[in-house]
Coordinates of C-alpha atoms in Angstrom, one line a residue:
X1 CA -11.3 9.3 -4.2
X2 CA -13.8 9.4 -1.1
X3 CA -16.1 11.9 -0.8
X4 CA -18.6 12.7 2.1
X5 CA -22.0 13.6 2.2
X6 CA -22.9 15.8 5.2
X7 CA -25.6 15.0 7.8
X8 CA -26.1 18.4 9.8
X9 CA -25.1 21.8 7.9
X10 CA -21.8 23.5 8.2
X11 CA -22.1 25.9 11.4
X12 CA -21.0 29.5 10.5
X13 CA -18.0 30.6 10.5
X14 CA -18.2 31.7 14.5
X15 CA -20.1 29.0 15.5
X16 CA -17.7 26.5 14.2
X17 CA -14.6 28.9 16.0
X18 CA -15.9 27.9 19.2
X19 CA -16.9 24.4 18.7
X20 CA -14.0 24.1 17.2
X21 CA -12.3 25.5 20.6
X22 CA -14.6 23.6 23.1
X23 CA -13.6 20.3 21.4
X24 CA -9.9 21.0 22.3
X25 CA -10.6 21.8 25.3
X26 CA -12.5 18.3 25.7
X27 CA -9.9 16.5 24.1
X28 CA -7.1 18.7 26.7
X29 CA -4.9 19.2 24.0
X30 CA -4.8 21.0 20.4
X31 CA -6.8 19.4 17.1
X32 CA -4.6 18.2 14.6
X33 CA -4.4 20.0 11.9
X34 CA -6.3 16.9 9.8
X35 CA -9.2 16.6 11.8
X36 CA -9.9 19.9 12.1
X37 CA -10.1 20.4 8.7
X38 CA -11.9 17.4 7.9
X39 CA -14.6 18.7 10.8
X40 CA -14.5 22.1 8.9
X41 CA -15.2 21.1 5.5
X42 CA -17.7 18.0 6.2
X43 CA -19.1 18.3 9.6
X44 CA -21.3 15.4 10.9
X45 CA -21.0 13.4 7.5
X46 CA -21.5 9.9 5.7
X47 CA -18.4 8.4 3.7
X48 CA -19.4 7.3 0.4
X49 CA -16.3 5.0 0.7
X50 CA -17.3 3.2 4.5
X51 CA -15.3 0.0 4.3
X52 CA -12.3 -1.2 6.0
X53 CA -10.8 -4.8 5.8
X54 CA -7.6 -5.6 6.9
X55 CA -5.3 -8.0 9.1
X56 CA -8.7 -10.4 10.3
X57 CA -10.5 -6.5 11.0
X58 CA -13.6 -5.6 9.6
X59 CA -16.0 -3.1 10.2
X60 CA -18.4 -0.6 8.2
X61 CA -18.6 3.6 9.5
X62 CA -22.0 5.1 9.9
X63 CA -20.9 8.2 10.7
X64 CA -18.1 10.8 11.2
X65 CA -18.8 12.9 14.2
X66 CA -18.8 16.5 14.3
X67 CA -21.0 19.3 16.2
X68 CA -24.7 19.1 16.0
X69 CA -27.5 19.7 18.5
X70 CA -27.9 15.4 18.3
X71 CA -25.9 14.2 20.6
X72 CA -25.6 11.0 18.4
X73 CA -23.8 13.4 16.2
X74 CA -22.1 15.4 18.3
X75 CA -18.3 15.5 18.7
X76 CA -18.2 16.5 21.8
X77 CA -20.9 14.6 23.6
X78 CA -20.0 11.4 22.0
X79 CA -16.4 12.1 23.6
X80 CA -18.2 12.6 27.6
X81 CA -20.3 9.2 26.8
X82 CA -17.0 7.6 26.1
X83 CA -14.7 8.8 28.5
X84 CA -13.0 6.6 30.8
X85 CA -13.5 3.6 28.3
X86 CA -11.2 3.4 26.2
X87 CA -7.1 4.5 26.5
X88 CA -6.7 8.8 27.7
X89 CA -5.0 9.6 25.2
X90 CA -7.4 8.3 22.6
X91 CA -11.0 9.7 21.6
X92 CA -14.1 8.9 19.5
X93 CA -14.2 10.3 15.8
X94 CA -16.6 8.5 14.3
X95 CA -19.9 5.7 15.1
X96 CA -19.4 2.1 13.3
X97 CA -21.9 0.1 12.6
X98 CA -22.9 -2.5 15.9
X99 CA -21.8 -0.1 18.6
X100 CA -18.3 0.4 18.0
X101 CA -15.7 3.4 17.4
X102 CA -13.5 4.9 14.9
X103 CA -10.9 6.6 17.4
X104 CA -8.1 9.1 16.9
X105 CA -4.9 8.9 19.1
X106 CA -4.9 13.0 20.3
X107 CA -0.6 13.4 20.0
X108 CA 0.3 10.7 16.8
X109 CA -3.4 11.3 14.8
X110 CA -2.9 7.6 14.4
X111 CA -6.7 6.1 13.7
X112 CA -7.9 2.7 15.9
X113 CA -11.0 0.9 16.1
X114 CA -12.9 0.5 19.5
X115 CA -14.4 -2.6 19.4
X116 CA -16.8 -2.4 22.4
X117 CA -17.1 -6.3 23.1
X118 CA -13.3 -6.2 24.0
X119 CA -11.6 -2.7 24.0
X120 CA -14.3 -1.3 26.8
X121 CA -12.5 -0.7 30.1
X122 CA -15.5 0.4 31.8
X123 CA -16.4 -4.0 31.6
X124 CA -14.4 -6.1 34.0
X125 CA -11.6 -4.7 33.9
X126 CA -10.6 -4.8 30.2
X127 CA -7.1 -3.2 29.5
X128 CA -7.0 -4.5 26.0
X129 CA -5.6 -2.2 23.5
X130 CA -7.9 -1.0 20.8
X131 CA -6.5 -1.9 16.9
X132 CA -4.3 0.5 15.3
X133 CA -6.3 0.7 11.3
X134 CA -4.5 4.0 10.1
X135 CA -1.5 6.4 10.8
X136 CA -3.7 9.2 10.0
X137 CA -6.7 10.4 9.0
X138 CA -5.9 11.6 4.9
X139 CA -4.3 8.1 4.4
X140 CA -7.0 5.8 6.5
X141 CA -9.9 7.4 4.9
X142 CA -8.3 7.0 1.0
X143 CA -8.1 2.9 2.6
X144 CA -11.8 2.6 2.7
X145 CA -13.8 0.9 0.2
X146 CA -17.5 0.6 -0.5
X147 CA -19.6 -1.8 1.9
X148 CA -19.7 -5.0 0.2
X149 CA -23.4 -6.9 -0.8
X150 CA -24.7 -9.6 1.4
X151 CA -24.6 -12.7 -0.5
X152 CA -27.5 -14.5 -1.8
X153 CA -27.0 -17.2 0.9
X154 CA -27.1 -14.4 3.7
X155 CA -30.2 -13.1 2.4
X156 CA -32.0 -16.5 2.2
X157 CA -30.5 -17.1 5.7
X158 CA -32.6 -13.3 6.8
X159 CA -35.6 -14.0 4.6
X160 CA -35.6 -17.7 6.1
X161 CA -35.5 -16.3 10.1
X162 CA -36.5 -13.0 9.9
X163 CA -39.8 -11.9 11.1
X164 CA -42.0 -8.4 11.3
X165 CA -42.7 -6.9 14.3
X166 CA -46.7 -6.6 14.4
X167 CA -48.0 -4.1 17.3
X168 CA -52.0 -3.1 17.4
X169 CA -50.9 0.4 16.1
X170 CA -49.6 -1.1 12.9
X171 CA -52.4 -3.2 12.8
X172 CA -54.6 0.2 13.4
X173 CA -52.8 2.0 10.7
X174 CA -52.9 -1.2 8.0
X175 CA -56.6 -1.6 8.1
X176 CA -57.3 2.0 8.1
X177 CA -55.6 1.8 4.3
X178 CA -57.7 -0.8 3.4
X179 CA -60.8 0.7 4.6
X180 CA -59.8 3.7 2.2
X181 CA -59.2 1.0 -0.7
X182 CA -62.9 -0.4 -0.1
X183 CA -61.7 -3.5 1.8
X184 CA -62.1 -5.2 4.7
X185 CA -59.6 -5.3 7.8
X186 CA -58.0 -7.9 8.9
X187 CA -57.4 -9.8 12.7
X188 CA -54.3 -9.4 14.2
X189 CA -53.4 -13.1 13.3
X190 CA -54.4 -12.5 9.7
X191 CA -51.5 -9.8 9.5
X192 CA -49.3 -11.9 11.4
X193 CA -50.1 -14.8 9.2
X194 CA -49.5 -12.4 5.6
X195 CA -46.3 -10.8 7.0
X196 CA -44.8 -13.7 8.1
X197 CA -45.6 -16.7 6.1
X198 CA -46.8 -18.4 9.1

């Protein structure tokens, strides 16, 4: 069984009333009966089950979306970024991880995923269809399983190309711990040198 950990607080019982209402007004038609409850009992939330992996389609959730004074977060917003970039009749329920969508259709509650490098019609003229993942919410959400590890060879490919960002504030912030630990601080190129194995 999933369960959800929320990100912003349940809104009271009035507050959510008239979220709840603005958001079918944004949407132009009523909430199905799923996603409002799922909004109602968990808000903006993480999934503690994330991962879908199916039919050559993979893709990890951040997020569900739900009202919050983020706009990151926010139902509603997210819907007004989004709009007039993917099909009418679909909208954003969720962020996935790399800039892509977890979409509900607003009449079937079947659940797609936007993938923005091919399902945005706001790039040259894109009319592909996003992928149907789910016929509705209940059933795609009990689908998901946890994110899987990164193999050891992916982490010796990260460790092997990786590299830390050094900027004179971090340098700043660095030495002023080592002043407090009695020690000396180092040159720019002697913290690029430790970090980075260079």
């Amino acid at each position: 069984m999933n369960r959800f950990r929320n990100l912003e607080p349940l809104p009271s019982d009035d507050v959510m009333t008239e979220r709840l209402e603005e958001l079918k007004k944004a949407i132009g038609t009523d909430l199905l009966p799923s996603l409002r409850d799922f909004i109602q009992a968990n808000n903006v939330c993480m999934s503690r089950l994330n991962h879908y992996k199916k039919k050559g389609i993979e893709f990890s959730i951040d997020y569900f979306l739900g009202f919050s004074s983020k706009k990151n977060y926010d139902i509603i917003h997210i819907i007004g970024v989004y709009e007039g970039r993917m099909p009418d009749e679909l909208f954003p329920i969720a962020i996935v991880d790399g800039g892509d969508l977890l979409c509900m259709h607003k009449g079937t509650g079947n659940i797609y995923y936007w993938f923005h490098e091919e399902d945005d019609r706001g790039l040259e003229d894109n009319q592909k269809y996003p992928a149907q993942v789910g016929t509705d919410l209940n059933s795609f959400m009990e689908s998901l399983t946890t994110s899987p590890q990164p193999t050891q060879e992916e982490l010796r490919q990260v460790m092997k190309q990786g590299s830390v960002t050094i900027t004179p504030l971090y340098v700043e912030y660095r030495n002023n711990e080592r002043k407090a630990q009695g020690l000396p601080p180092l040159t720019f190129e002697e913290w690029d040198k430790l970090l980075n194995n260079r």
